[in-house]
Every structure is written in C-alpha cells, then in structure tokens.
mmCIF file of C-alpha atoms in Angstrom:
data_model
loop_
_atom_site.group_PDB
_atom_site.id
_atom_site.type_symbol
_atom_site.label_atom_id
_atom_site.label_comp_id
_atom_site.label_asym_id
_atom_site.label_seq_id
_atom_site.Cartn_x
_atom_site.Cartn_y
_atom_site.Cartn_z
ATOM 1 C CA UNK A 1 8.163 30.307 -57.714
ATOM 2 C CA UNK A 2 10.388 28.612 -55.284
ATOM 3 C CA UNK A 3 13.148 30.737 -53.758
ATOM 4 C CA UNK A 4 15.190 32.232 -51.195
ATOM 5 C CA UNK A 5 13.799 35.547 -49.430
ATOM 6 C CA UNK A 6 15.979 37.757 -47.806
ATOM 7 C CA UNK A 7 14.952 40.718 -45.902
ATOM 8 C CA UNK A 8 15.296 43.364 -45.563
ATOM 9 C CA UNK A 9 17.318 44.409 -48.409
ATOM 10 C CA UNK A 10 18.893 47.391 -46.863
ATOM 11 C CA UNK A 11 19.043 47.999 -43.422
ATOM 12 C CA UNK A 12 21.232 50.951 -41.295
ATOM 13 C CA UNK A 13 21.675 50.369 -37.093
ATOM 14 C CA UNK A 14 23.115 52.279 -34.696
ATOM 15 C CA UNK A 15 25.803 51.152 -33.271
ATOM 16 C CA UNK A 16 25.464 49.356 -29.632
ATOM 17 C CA UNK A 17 21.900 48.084 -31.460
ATOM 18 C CA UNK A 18 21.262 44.239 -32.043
ATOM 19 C CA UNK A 19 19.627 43.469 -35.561
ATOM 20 C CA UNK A 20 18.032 40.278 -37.435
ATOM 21 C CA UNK A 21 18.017 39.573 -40.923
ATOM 22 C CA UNK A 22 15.453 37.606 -41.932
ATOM 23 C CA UNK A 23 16.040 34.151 -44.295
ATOM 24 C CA UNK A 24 13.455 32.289 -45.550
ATOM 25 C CA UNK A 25 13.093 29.267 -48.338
ATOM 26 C CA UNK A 26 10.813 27.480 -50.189
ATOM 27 C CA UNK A 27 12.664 24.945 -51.452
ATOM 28 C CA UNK A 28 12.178 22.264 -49.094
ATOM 29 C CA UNK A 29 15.925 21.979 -48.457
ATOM 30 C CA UNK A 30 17.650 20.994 -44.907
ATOM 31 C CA UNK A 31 20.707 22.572 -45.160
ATOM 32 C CA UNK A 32 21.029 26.552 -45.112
ATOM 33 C CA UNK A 33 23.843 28.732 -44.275
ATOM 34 C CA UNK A 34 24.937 32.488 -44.122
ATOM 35 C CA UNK A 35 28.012 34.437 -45.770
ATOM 36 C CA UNK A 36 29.142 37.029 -45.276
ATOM 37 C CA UNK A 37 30.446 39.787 -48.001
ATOM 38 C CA UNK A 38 33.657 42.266 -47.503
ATOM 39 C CA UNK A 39 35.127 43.562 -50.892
ATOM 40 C CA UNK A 40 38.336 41.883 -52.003
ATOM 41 C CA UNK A 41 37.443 38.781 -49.809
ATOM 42 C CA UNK A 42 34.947 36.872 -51.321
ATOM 43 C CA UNK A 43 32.406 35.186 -48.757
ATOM 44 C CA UNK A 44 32.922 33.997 -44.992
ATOM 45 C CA UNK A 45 31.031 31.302 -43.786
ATOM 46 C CA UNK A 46 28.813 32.614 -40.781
ATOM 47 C CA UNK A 47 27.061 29.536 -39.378
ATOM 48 C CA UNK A 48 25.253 27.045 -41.324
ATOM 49 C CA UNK A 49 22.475 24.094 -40.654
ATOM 50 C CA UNK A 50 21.644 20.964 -41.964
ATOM 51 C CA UNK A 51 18.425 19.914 -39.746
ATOM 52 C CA UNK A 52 16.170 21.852 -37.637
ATOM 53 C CA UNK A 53 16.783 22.985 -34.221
ATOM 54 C CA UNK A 54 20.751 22.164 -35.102
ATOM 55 C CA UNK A 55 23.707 24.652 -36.195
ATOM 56 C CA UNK A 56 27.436 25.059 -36.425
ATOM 57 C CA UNK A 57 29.719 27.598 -36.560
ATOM 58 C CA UNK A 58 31.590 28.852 -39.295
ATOM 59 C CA UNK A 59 34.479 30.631 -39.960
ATOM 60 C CA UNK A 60 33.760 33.778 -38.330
ATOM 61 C CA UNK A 61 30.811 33.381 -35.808
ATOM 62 C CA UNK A 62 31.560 35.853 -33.528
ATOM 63 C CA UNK A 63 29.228 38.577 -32.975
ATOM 64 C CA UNK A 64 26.850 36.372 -34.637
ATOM 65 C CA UNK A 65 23.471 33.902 -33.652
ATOM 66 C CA UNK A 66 21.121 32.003 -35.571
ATOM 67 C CA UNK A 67 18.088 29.984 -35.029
ATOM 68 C CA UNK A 68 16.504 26.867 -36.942
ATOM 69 C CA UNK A 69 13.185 26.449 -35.660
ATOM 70 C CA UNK A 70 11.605 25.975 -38.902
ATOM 71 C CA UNK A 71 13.222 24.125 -42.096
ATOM 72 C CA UNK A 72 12.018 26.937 -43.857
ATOM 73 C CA UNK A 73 13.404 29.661 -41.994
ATOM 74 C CA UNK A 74 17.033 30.621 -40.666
ATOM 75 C CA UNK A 75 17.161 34.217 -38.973
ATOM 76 C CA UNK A 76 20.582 35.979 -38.305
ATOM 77 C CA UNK A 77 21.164 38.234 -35.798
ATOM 78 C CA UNK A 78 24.064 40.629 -35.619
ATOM 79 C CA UNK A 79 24.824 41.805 -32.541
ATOM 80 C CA UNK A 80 26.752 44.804 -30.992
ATOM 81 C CA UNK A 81 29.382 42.015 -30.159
ATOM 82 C CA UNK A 82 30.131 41.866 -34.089
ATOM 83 C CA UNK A 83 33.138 44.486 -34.353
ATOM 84 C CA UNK A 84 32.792 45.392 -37.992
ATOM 85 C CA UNK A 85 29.190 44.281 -38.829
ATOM 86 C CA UNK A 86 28.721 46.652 -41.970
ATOM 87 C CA UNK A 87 28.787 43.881 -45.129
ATOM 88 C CA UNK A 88 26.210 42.348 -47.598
ATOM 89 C CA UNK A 89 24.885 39.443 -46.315
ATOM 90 C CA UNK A 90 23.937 36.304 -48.154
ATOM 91 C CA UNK A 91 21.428 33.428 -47.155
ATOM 92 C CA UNK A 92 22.168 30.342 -48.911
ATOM 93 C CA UNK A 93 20.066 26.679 -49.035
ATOM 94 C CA UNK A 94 21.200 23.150 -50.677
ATOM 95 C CA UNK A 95 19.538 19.968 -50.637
ATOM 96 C CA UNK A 96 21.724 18.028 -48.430
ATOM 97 C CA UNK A 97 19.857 15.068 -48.282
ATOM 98 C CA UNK A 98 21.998 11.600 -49.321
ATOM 99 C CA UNK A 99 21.949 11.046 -53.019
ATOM 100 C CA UNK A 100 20.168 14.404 -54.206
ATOM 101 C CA UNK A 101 23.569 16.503 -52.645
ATOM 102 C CA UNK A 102 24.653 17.780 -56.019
ATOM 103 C CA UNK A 103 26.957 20.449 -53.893
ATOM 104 C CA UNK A 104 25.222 23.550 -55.340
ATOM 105 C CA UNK A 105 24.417 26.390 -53.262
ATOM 106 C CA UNK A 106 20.927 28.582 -53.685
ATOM 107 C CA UNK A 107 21.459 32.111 -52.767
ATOM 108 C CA UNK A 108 18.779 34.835 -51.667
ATOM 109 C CA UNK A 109 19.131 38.308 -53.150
ATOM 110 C CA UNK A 110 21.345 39.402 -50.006
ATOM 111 C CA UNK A 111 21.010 42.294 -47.368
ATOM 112 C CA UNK A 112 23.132 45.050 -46.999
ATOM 113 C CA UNK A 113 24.054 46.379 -43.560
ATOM 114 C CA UNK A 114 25.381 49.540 -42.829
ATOM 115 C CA UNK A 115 26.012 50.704 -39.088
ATOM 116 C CA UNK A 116 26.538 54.349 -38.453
ATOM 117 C CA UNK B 1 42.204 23.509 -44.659
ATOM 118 C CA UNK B 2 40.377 23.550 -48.500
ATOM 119 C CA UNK B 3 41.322 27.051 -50.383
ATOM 120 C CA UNK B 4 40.698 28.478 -53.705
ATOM 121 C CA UNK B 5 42.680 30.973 -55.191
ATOM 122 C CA UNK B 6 41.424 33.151 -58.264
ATOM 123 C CA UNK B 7 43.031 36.170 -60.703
ATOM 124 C CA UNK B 8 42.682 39.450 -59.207
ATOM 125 C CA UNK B 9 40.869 42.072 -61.220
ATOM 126 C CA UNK B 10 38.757 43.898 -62.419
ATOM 127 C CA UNK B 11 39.431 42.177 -65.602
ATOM 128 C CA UNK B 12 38.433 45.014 -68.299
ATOM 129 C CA UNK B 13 37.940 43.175 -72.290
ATOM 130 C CA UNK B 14 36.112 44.550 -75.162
ATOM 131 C CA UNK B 15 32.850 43.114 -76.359
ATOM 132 C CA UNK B 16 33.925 39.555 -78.358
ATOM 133 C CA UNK B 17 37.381 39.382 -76.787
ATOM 134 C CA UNK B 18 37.950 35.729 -75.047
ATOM 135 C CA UNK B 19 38.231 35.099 -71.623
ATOM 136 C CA UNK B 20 39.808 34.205 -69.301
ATOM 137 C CA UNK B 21 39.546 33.722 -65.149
ATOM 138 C CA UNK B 22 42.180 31.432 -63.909
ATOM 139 C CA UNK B 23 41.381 29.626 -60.334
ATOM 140 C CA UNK B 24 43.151 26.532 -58.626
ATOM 141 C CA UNK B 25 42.351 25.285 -55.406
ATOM 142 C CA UNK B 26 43.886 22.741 -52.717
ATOM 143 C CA UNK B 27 41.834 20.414 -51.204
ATOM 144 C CA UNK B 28 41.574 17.513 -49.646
ATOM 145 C CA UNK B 29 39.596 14.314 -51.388
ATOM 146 C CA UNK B 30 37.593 14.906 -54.509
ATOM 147 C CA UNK B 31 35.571 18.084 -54.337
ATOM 148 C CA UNK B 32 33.082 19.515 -56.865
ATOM 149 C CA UNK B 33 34.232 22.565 -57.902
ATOM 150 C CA UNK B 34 31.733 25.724 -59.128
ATOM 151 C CA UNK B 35 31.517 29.094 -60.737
ATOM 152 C CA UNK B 36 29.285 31.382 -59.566
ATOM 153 C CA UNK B 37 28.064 34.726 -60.871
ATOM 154 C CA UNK B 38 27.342 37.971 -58.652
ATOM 155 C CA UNK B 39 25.698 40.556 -61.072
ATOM 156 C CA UNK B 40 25.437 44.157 -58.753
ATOM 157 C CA UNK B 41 23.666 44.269 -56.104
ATOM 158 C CA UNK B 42 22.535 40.678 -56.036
ATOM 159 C CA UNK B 43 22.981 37.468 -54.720
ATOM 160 C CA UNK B 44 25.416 34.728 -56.241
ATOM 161 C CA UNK B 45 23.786 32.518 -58.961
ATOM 162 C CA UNK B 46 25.590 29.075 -59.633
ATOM 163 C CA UNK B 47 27.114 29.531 -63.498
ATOM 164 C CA UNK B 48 28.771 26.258 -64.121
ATOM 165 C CA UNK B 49 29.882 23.148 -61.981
ATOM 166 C CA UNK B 50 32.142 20.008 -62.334
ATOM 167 C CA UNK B 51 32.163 16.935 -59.937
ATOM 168 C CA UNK B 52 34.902 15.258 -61.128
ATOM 169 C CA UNK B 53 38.479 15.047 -62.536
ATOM 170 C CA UNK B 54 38.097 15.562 -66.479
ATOM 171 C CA UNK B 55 34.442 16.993 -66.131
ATOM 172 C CA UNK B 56 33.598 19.998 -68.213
ATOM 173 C CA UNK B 57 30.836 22.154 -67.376
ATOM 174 C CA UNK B 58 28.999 24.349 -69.837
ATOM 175 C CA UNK B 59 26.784 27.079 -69.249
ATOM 176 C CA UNK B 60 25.742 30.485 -71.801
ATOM 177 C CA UNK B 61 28.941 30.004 -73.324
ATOM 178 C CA UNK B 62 31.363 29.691 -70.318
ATOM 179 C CA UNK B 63 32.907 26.335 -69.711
ATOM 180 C CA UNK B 64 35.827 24.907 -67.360
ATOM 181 C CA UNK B 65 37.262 21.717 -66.865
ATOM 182 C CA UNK B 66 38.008 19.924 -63.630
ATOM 183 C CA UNK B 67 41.640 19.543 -64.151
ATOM 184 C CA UNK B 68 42.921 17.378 -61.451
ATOM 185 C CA UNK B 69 46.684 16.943 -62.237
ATOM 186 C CA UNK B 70 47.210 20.795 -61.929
ATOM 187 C CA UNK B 71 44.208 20.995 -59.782
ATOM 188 C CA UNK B 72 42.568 23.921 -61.412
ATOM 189 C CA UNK B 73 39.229 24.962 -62.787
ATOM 190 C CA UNK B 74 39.719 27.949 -65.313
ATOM 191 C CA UNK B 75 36.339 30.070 -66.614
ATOM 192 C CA UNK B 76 36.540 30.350 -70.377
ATOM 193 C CA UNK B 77 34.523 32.393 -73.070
ATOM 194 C CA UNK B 78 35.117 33.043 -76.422
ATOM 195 C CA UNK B 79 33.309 35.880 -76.961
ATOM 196 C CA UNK B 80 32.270 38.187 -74.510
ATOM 197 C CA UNK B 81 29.205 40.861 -74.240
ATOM 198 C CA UNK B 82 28.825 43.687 -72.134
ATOM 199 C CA UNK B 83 25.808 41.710 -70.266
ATOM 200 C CA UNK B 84 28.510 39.071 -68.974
ATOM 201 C CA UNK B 85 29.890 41.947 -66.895
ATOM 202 C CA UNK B 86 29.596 41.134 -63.303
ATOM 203 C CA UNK B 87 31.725 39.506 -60.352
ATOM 204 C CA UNK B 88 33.029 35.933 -60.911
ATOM 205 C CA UNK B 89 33.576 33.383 -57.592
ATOM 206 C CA UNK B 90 35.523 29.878 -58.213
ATOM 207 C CA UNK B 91 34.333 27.327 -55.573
ATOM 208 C CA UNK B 92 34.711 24.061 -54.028
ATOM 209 C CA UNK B 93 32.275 21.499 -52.108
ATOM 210 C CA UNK B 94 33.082 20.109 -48.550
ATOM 211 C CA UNK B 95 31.368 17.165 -47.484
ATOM 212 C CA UNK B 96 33.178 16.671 -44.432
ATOM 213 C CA UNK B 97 31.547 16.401 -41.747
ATOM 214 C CA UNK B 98 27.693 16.488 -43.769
ATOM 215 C CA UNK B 99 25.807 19.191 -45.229
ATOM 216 C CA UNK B 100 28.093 20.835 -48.107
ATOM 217 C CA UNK B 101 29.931 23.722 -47.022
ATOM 218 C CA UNK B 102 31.317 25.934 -49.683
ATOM 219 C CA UNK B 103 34.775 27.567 -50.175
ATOM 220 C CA UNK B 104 35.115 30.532 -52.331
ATOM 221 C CA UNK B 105 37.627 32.814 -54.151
ATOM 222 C CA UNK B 106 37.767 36.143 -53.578
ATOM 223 C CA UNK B 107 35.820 37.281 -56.799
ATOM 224 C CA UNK B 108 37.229 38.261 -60.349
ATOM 225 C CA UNK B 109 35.550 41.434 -61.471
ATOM 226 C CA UNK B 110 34.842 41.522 -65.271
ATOM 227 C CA UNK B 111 33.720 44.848 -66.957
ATOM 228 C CA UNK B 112 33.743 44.383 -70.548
ATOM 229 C CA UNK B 113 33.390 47.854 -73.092
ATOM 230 C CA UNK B 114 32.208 48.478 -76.336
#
C-alpha cells in the first residue's frame, strides 16, 4: 500500500543529545514537509521540499535540519539547539507537480518526542 | 500573512446531536481550503476540501462550503456518533512561491457521549 512511514513512533533523548526522525514515502510525490505539534496550537511548519537536494524553511526552523537526498525520503533532525523539542511530529507529502496539485496534504502516523 | 481561525473546544455533543465547527480564514488570492481529522495518537487524515468560492465538499456525512463573501468554511454534521470523536483542523493552501504549503487552525476537539 502506498504511504507515509514515520519512525520511530516514540522516541525519549537526553537533553544536550541530537536526534533524527526518520520520513519516508511511497507515493512518488516531490513535495514533503514537517509539522510540528504543541497542544492548543495546531501545526508549525518546520521546513518543507519540493525537489530533491532543495529545502526551505518554515515557520520555526530553528533547532531544526533536514535533508532531501532521495524523493522518497526526508529525515529531520532535532538538535540540542531546539529549546523546547518535546512535540509530536508529523511528516507530510503532496504531489506538487503542475496540474495534479490538488493542495492536499498526506500525513505519516507522526512521532512523539519526549526529552528528559 | 494567510491565517485560519477555528472554535475553541473540546466541543462535548451527544450521539445524533448536529454539529457544528465554525472556521474563517484571511488570505490572500483564492486558496483551497480543507478539513482534516486527527483521531488519538495519529497523524492528520484530509476529511473534506473545497477549491473554490461556492464549493461544497462532502465526506461521511460532514460537509462545508467555501463561503467567500464572509470568507469562512464551517464543518457541519447532522448527526453525530461517538466514532466521529477526534480533533478537527480547518486549513488553507498556499501556492506562493510553489509547492503547497498548508496553514492550519489550532484544532477543535469533539468528544461526543452516549
């Protein structure tokens, strides 16, 4: 079935510790982002791509990188930068390409990060 | 910037009440606007969407209607179970500058009892 992975699902660090959360799609789309989730505020934009080996920032970048070396793949890593880190995280795709860009978002299963 | 503002909740109805989630948004141009569904400890699965003024999208029951001249997109059921309960997130599209970036609410929690 063609889908978003997300792992790992939970996931506790240490703080001072760097940590990646792993992102990867089957659904042959360009475009994939990360969100981030606090309660009472809905989701941040993190960074987001539309092409391999190309990213942008978000809203709240800081504390945060990404990669794009593969369409299929987009890896986050939080690192001991990131003031606040512990949220649910959500990996998103679309299909950005001209005429198929319907605007709708595909969304992995999320991971939830909790620094002690 | 693009914003969408939604009801606060949790939003607590008995089983068959009707519902509703009010949401309205500023933006700039003609976005496509979205509800999305968050049931715990998941990710967000799209519910409905609308692309343009007038629009009504439809979905297990839920609709909302792209309504341009008050610019809001209100979730509607009429009769609610206790397997619709979960987190609600209004959205809009942003095409500016490519790929389609997202702007969400801050979630509507629905719990609804027997």
């Amino acid at each position: 079935d063609g889908g978003i992975t997300q792992s790992p699902k939970y996931l506790f660090r240490k703080e001072g510790q760097n940590v990646t959360l792993s992102c990867e799609q089957n659904l042959n789309h360009d475009a994939m982002y990360w969100y981030r989730q606090d309660p009472g505020q809905g989701l941040r934009l993190i960074y987001y791509s539309q092409i391999v080996n190309d990213f942008q920032k978000g809203d709240i970048a800081e504390g945060y990188s990404v990669s794009r070396e593969k369409k299929e793949s987009f890896p986050l890593t939080v690192t001991s930068a990131q003031k606040n880190p512990t949220a649910f995280y959500l990996c998103a795709s679309s299909n950005s390409r001209q005429g198929r860009n319907t605007g709708e978002l595909f969304f992995g299963e999320g991971s939830r990060l909790t620094v002690l | 910037g693009n914003s969408v503002t939604q009801m606060e909740g949790p939003v607590t109805l008995s089983e068959e009440a009707f519902l509703t989630i009010n949401c309205t948004y500023t933006a700039t141009g003609y976005p496509s606007l979205f509800w999305y569904v968050q049931y715990p400890g998941e990710g967000l699965q799209l519910l409905l969407k609308a692309t343009k003024a007038d629009d009504k999208g439809s979905n297990k029951g839920f609709e909302a209607t792209y309504r341009k001249e008050t610019t809001s997109f209100h979730l509607e059921k009429g009769s609610v179970q206790v397997s619709d309960s979960a987190v609600y997130f209004c959205a809009l599209s942003d095409f500016t500058g490519g790929g389609n970036k997202l702007t969400f609410g801050t979630g509507t929690q629905l719990k609804v009892e027997l």
